[in-house]
Structure formats: C-alpha cells, structure tokens
PDB file of C-alpha atoms in Angstrom:
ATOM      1  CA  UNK Y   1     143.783 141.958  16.456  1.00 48.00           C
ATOM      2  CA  UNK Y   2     144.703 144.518  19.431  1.00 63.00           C
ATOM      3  CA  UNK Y   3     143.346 141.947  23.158  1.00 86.00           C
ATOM      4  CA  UNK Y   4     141.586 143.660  25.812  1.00 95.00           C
ATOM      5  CA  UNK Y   5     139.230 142.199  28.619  1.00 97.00           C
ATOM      6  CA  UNK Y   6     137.668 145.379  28.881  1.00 98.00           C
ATOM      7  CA  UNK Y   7     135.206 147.548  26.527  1.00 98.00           C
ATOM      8  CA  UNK Y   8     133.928 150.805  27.683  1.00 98.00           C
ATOM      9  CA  UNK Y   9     130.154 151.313  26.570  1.00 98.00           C
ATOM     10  CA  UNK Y  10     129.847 155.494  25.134  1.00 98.00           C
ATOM     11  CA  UNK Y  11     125.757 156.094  24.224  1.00 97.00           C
ATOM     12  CA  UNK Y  12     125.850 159.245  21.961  1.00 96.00           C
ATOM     13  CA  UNK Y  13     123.431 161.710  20.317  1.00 94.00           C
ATOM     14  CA  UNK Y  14     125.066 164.935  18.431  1.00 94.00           C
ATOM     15  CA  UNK Y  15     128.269 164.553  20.429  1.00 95.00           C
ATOM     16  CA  UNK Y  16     130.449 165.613  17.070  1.00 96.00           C
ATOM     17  CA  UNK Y  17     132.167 167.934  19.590  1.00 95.00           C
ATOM     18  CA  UNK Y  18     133.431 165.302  21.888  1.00 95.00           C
ATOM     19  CA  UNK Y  19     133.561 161.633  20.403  1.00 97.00           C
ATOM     20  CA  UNK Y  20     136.896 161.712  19.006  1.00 98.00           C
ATOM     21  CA  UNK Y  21     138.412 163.275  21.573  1.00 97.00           C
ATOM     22  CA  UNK Y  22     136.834 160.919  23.956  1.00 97.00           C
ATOM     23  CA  UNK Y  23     137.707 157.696  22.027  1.00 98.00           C
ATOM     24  CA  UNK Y  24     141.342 158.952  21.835  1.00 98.00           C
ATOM     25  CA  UNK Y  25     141.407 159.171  25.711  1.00 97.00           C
ATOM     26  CA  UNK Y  26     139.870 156.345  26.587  1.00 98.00           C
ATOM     27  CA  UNK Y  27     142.022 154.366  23.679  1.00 97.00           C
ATOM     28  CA  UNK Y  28     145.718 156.127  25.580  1.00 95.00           C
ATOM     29  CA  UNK Y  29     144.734 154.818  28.772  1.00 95.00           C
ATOM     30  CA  UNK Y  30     147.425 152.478  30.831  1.00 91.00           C
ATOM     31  CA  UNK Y  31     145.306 149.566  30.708  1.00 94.00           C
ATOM     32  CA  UNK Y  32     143.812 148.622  27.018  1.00 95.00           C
ATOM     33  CA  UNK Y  33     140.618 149.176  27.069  1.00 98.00           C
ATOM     34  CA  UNK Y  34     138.482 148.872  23.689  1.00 98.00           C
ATOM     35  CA  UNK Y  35     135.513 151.306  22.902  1.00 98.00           C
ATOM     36  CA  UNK Y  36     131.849 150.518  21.649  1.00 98.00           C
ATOM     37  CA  UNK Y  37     130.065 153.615  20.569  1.00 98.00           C
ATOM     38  CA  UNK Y  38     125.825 153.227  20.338  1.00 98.00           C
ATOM     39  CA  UNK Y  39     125.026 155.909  18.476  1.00 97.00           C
ATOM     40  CA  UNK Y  40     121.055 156.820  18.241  1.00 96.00           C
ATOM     41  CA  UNK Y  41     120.961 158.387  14.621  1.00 94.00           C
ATOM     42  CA  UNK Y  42     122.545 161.439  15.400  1.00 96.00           C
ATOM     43  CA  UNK Y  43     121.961 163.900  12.827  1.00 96.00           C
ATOM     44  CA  UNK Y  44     125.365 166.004  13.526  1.00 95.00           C
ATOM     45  CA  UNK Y  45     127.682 163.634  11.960  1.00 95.00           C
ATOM     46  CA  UNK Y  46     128.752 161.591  15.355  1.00 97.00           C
ATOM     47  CA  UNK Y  47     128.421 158.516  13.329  1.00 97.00           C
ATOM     48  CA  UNK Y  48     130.318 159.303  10.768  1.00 98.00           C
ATOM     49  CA  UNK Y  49     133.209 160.816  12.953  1.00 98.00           C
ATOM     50  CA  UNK Y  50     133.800 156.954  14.513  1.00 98.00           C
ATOM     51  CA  UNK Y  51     133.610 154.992  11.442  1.00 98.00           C
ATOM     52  CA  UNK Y  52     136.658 157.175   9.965  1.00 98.00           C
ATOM     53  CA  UNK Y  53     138.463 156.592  13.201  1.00 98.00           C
ATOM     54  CA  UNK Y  54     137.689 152.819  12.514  1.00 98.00           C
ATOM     55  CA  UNK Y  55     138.774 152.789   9.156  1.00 98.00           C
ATOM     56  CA  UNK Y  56     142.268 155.276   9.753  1.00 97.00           C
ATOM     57  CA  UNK Y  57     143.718 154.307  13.642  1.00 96.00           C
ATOM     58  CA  UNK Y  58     141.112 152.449  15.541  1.00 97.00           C
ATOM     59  CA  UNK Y  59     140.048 149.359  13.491  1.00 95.00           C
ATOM     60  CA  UNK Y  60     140.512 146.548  16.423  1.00 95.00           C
ATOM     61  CA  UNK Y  61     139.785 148.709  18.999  1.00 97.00           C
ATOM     62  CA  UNK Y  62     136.778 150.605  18.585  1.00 98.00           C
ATOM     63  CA  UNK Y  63     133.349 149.582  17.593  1.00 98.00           C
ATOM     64  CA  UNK Y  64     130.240 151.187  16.326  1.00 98.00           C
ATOM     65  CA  UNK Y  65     127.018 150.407  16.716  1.00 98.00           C
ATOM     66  CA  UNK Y  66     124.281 152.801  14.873  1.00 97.00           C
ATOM     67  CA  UNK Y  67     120.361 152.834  15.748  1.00 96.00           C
ATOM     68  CA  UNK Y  68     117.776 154.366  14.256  1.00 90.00           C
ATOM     69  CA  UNK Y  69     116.846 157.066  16.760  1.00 85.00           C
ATOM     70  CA  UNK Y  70     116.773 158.239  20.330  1.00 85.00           C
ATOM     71  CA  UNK Y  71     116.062 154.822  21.516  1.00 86.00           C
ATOM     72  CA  UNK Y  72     116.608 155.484  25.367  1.00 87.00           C
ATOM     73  CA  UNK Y  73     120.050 155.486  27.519  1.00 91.00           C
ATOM     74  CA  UNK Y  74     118.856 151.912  28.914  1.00 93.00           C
ATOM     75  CA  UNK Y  75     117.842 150.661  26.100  1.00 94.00           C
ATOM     76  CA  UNK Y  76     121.577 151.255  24.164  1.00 96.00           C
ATOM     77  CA  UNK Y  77     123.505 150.063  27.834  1.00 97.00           C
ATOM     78  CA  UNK Y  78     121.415 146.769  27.551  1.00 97.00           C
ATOM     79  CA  UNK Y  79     122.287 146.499  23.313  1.00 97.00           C
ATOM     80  CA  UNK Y  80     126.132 147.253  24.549  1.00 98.00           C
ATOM     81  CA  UNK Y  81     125.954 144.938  27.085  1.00 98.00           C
ATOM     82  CA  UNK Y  82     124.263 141.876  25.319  1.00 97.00           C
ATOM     83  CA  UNK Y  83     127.030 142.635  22.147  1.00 98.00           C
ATOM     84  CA  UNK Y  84     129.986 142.926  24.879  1.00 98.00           C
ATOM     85  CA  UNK Y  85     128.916 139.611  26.667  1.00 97.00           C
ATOM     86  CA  UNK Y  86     129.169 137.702  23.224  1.00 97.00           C
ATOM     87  CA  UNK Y  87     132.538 139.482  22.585  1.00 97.00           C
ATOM     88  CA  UNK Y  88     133.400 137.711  25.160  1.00 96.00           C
ATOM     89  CA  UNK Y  89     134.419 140.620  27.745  1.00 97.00           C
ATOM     90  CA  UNK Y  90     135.527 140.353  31.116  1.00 98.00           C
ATOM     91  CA  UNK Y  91     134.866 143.840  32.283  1.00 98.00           C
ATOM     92  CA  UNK Y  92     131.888 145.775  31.060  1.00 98.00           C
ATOM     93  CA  UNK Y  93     132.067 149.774  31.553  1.00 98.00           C
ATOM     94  CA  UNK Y  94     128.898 152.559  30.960  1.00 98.00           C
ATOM     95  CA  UNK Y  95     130.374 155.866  30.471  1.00 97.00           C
ATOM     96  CA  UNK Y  96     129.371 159.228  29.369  1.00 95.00           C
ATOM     97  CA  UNK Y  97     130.718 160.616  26.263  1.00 94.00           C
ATOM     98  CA  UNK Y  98     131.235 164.632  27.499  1.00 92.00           C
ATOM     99  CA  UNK Y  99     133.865 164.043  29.441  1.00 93.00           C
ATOM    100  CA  UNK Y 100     131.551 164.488  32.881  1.00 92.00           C
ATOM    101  CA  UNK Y 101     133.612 161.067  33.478  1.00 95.00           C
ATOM    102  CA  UNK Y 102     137.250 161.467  33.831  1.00 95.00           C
ATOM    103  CA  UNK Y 103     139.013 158.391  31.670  1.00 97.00           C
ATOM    104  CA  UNK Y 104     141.656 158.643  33.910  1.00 97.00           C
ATOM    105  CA  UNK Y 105     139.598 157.309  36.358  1.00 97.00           C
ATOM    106  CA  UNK Y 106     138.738 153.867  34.380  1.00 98.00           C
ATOM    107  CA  UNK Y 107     141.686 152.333  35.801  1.00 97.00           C
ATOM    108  CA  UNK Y 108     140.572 152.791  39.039  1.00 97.00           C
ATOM    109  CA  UNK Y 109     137.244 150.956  38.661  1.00 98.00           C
ATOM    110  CA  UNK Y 110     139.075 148.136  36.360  1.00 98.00           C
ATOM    111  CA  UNK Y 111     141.051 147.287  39.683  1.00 98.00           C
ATOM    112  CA  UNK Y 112     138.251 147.525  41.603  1.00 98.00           C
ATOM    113  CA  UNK Y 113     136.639 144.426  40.246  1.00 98.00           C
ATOM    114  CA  UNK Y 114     139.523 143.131  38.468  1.00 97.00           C
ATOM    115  CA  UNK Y 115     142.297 143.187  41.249  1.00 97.00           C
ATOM    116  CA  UNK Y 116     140.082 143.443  44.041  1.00 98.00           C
ATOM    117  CA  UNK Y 117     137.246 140.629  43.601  1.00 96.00           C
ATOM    118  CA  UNK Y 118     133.966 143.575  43.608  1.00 98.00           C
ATOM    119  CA  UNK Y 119     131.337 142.229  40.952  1.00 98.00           C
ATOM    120  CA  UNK Y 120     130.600 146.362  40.232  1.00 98.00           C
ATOM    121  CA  UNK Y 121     132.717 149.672  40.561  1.00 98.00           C
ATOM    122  CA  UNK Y 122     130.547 152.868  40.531  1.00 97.00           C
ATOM    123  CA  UNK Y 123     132.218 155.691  40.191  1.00 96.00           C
ATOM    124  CA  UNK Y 124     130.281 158.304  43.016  1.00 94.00           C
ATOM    125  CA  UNK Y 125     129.977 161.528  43.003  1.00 90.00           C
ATOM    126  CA  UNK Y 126     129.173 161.412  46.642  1.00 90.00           C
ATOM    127  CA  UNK Y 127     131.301 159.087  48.652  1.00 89.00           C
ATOM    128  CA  UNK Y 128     133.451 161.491  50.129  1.00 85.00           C
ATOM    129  CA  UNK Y 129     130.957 164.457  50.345  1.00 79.00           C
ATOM    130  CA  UNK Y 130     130.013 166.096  46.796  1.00 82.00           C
ATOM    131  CA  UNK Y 131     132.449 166.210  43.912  1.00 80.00           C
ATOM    132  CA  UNK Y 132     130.544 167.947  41.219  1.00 78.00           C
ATOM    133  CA  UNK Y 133     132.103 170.862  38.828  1.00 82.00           C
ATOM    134  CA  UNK Y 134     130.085 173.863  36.881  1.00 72.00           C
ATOM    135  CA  UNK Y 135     127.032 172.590  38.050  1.00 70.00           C
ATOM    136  CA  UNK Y 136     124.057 174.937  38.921  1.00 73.00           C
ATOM    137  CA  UNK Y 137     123.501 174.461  42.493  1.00 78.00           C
ATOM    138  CA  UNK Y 138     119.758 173.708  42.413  1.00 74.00           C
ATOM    139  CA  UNK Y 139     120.905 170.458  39.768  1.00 72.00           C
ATOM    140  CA  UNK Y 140     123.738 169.811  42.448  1.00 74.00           C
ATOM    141  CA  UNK Y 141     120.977 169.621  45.636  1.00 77.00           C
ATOM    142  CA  UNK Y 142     118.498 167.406  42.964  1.00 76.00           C
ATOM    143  CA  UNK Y 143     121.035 164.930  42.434  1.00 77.00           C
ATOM    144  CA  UNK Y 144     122.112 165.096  45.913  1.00 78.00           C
ATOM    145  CA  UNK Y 145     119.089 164.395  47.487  1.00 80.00           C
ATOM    146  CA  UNK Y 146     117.483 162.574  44.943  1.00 79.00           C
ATOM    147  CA  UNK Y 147     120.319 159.800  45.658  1.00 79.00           C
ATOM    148  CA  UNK Y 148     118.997 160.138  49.634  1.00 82.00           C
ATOM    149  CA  UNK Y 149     116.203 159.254  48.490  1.00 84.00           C
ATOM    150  CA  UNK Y 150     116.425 156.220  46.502  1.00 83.00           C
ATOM    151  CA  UNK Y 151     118.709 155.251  48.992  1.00 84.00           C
ATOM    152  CA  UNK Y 152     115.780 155.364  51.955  1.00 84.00           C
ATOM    153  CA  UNK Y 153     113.232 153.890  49.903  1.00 85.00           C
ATOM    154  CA  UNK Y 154     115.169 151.031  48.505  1.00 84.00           C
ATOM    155  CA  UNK Y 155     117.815 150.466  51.338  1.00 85.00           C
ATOM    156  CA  UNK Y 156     120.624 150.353  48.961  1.00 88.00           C
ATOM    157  CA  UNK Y 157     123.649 151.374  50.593  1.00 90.00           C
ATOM    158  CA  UNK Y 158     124.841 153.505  46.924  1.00 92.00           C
ATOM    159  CA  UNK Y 159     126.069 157.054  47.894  1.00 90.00           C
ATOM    160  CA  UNK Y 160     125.553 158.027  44.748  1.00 90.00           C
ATOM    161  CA  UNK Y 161     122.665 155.505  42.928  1.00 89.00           C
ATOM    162  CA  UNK Y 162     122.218 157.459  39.883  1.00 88.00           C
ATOM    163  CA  UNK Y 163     125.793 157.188  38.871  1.00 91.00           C
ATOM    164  CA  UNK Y 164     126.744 156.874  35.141  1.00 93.00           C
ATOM    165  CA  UNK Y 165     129.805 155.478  34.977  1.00 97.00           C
ATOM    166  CA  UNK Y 166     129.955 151.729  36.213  1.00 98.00           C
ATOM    167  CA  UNK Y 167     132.383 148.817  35.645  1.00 98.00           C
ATOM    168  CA  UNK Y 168     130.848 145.479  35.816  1.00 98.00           C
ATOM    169  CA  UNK Y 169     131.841 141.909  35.855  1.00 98.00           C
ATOM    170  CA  UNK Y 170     130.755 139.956  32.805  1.00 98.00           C
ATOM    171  CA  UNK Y 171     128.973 137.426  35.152  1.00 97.00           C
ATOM    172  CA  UNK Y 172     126.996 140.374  36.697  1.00 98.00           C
ATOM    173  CA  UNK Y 173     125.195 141.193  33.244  1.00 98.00           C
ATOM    174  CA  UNK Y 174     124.914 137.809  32.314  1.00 97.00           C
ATOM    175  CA  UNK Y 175     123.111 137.010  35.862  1.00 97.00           C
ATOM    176  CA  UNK Y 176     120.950 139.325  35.392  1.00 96.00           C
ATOM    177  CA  UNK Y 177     117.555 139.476  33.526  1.00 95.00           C
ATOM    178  CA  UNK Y 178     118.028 142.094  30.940  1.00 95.00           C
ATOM    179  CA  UNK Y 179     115.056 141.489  29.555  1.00 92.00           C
ATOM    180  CA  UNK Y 180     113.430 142.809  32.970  1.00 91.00           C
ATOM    181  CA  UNK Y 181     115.428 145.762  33.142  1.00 91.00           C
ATOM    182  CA  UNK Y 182     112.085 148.341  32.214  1.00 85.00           C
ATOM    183  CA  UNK Y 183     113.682 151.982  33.079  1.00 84.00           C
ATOM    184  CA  UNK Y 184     115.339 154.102  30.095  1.00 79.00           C
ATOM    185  CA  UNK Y 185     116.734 156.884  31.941  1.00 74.00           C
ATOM    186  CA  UNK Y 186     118.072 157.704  35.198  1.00 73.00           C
ATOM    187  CA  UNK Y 187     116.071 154.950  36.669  1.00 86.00           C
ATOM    188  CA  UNK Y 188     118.077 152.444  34.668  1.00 91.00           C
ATOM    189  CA  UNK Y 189     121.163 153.141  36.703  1.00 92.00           C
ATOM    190  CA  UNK Y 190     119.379 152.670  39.676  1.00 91.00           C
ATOM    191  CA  UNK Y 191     117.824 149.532  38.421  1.00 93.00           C
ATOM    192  CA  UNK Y 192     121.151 148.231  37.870  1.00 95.00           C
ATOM    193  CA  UNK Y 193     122.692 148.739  40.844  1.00 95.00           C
ATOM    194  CA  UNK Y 194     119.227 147.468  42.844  1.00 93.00           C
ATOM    195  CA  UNK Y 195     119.011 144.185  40.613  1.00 94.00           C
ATOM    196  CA  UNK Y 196     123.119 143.581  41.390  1.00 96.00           C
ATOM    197  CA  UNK Y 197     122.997 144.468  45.029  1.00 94.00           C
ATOM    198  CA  UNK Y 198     119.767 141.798  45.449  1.00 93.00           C
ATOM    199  CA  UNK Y 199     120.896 139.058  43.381  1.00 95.00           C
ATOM    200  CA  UNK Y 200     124.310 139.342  46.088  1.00 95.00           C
ATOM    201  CA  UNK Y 201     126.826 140.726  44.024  1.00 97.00           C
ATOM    202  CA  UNK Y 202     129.468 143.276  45.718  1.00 97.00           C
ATOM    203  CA  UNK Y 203     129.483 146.844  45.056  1.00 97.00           C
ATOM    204  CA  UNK Y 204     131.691 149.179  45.460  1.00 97.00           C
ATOM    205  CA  UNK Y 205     132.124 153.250  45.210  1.00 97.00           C
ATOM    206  CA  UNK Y 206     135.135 154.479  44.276  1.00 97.00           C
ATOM    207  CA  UNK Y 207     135.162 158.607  44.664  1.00 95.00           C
ATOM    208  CA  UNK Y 208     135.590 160.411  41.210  1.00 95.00           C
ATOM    209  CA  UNK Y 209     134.995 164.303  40.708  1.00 92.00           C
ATOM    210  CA  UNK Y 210     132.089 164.939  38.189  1.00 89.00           C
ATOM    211  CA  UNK Y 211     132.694 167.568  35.630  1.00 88.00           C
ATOM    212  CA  UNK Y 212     129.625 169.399  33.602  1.00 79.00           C
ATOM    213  CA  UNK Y 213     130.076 169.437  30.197  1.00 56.00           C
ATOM    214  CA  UNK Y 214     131.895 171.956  28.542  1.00 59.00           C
ATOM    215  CA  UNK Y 215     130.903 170.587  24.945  1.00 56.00           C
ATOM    216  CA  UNK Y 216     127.912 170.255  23.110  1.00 47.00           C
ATOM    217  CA  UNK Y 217     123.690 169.799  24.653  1.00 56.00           C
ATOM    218  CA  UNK Y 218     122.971 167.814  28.121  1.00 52.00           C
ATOM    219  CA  UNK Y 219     120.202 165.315  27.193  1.00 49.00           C
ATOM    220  CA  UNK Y 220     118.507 165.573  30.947  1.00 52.00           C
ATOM    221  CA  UNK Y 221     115.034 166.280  31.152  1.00 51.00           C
ATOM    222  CA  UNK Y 222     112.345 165.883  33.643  1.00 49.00           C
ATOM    223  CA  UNK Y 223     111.009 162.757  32.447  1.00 52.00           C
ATOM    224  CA  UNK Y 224     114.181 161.305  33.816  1.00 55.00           C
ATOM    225  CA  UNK Y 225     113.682 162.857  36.948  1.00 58.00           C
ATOM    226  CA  UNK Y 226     110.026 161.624  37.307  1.00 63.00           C
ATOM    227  CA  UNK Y 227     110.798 158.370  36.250  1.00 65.00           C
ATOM    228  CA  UNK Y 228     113.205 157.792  38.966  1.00 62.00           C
ATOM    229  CA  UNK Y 229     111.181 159.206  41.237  1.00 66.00           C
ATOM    230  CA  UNK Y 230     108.715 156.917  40.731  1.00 69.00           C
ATOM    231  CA  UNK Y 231     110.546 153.960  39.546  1.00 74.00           C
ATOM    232  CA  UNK Y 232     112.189 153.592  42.876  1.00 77.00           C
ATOM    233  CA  UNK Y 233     108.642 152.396  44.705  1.00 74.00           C
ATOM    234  CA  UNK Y 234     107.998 149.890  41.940  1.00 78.00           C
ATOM    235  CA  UNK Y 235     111.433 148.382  42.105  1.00 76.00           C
ATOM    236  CA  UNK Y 236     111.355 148.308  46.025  1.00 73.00           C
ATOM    237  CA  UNK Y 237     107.442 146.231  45.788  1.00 75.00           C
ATOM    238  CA  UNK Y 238     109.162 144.290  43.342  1.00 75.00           C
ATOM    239  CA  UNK Y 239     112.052 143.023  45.510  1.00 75.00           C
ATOM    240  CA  UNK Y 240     109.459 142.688  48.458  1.00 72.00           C
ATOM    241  CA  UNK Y 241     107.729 140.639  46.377  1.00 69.00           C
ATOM    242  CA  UNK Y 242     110.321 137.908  45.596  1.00 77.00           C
ATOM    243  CA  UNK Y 243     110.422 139.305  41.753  1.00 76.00           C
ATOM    244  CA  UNK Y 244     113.613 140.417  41.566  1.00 80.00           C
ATOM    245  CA  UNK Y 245     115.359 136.820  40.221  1.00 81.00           C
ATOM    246  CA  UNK Y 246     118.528 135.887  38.232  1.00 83.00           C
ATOM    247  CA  UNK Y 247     118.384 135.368  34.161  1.00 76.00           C
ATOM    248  CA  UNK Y 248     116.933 131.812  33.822  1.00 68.00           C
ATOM    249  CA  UNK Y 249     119.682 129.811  31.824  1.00 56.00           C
ATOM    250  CA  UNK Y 250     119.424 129.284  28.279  1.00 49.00           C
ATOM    251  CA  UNK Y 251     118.562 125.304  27.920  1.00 35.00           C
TER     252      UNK Y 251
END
C-alpha cells in the first residue's frame, strides 16, 4: 500500500463533471496526499465515477465513502474526519470538489502545519485584500462582509472565517468535541475555526485565489447564509459561557 500522512476530505453531490479530474490533481501533487470522497447519493453517477478509479489506478490512494442523501456539508466533514483519525492521519484537509480550491495550493497549507508547527492552515480568500474569480459582485461583498462580521461578533482574528479549504492537525480534530459541532453549512466552518482558536490551537491564513466554478451546480443557498448569521451569536454565548470544552477522553 501507497503511505501518506495526509488525506484530503472532497464532499460531493452531482459533481460527475469534476470528480475525476479533481482526484487526478490532487493524486499528481508533489507531496502524496490520499483522497476520501463522501458522496451524498448523488443521482448523476459521481459515485460510480470513483469506485472505477478505485478499482483501475487509485486503489491505495483514494477512498469512497457513499451516504444515503444530502446529509449536510458538516455532517460528511465530521464522518471524514472521525474515518481519517482512525486511519491514522497526520494531516486532515476539507476541500471543495469544483476546483474553487486550487490543489496546487495543498502544499502550501501541508507546510503550514507540517513544517511550520500551526495546528490549522486556512486557505483565505481575504488575507491580502480579496482574491475571488467569476464571482457576481453582490456574492463577492456577502462573503466579504459576512466574514467582518463573524469576525466582530466572535473576535476571531480569521480574515476569511467561512473558508472551505482547511488543513488540520490530527490532534486538533481529535481535541475537539465533534459530537458538539451543531452547524451543517457555512456555519460549520466557522464553528471549526471558533472551537480551534478557543481550545488554543494556532491558526494560520495562508492567501489562495478563489475560483467560481466553471463545472456543474453551486449548492449555496440562503439557509446557509441565515444559519451563519445566526449561528455566530450562539457560538459567541457559548464560549462566554465556559461551554466551549475539549473532547472528554475515551476511558
């Protein structure tokens, strides 16, 4: 079997137009990085497009996981995570499968944490001003400011809090309660970040250019807007009130 430290966690839903080529990207990389696709029953096919990778080029490096249906992007992060943590992985990576995340950039976030002792690499879309592609402005300005605002009600110093694409140490996920993560959707990510930053693990943004997909349906709604929106006052009470606390260990 093909070693790697790292996995790189791909959520997908009809994304026949992108997962191979995805995969094979992520698979050429310098570094070796494996691949676990969660795949919520899409009806296109994307399923079926991984396991014949798996079974032609790909056995030992890519992995499949299939659920039933559209089960929530938190929901398959936290199934990746818990599967990649009893793999035994070092570094832990959430990615988007439309190529919005440039897999040339994975390296980048692998040294981060790997080379240069941060517990999480985010790649931001907003460090060094705003590095988003083909997006309509008025999503650009919601994003934008939406990140403001998390930022000023939760005092999390993230540029860019709703960020998708995040290497983490193993120790970070195990740490943490996964069981209390609650959010599915863009609240998740900033969940994640909240829950590292206060249990004093060390973040840091590394600037990568965001590209809109060129590929296949976006899966945002408003829901996910909302939710963040409101999420961000429950997680900030919960931190004031001392409830924000590391994964009790298993006896």
């Amino acid at each position: 079997m093909k070693k790697s430290d790292s996995v790189v966690i791909i959520p997908t839903y009809n994304e026949k137009e992108n997962v191979e080529q995805i995969i094979r990207a992520v698979l050429t990389q310098e570094h070796p990085f494996h691949v676990l696709i969660i795949d919520d029953g899409s009806p296109d096919g994307t399923a079926a497009i991984v396991e014949r990778l798996m079974a032609t080029e790909f056995a030992d490096e890519l992995h499949l996981i299939k659920r039933a249906g559209k089960l929530g992007l938190g929901t398959a992060y936290i199934t990746g995570f818990r599967w990649a943590i009893e793999k035994g992985y070092d570094y832990i990576f959430e990615m988007d499968a439309d190529f919005s995340h440039d897999p040339h950039d994975l390296p980048r976030l692998y040294r981060a944490c790997a080379d240069e002792g941060y517990d999480v690499a985010v790649g931001s879309r907003y460090v060094t001003g705003v590095n988003v592609v083909n997006w309509p402005m008025g999503r650009v300005l919601m994003s934008y400011y939406a990140s403001k605002y998390v930022q000023f009600v939760t005092g999390l110093d993230v540029h860019d809090t709703t960020a998708g694409f995040v290497c983490y140490r193993r120790h970070v996920l195990e740490t943490i309660d996964l069981d209390a993560i609650r959010f599915k959707g863009y609240a998740f990510q900033i969940e994640m970040k909240f829950t590292a930053k206060r249990l004093g693990f060390k973040l840091k943004e590394e600037s990568v250019i965001f590209v809109n997909r060129q590929l296949g349906t976006s899966k945002m709604s408003g829901g996910i807007f909302s939710e963040a929106l409101f999420g961000v006052m429950r997680l900030r009470l919960a931190a004031l009130l001392g409830k924000i606390k590391p994964r009790k260990a298993q006896a």
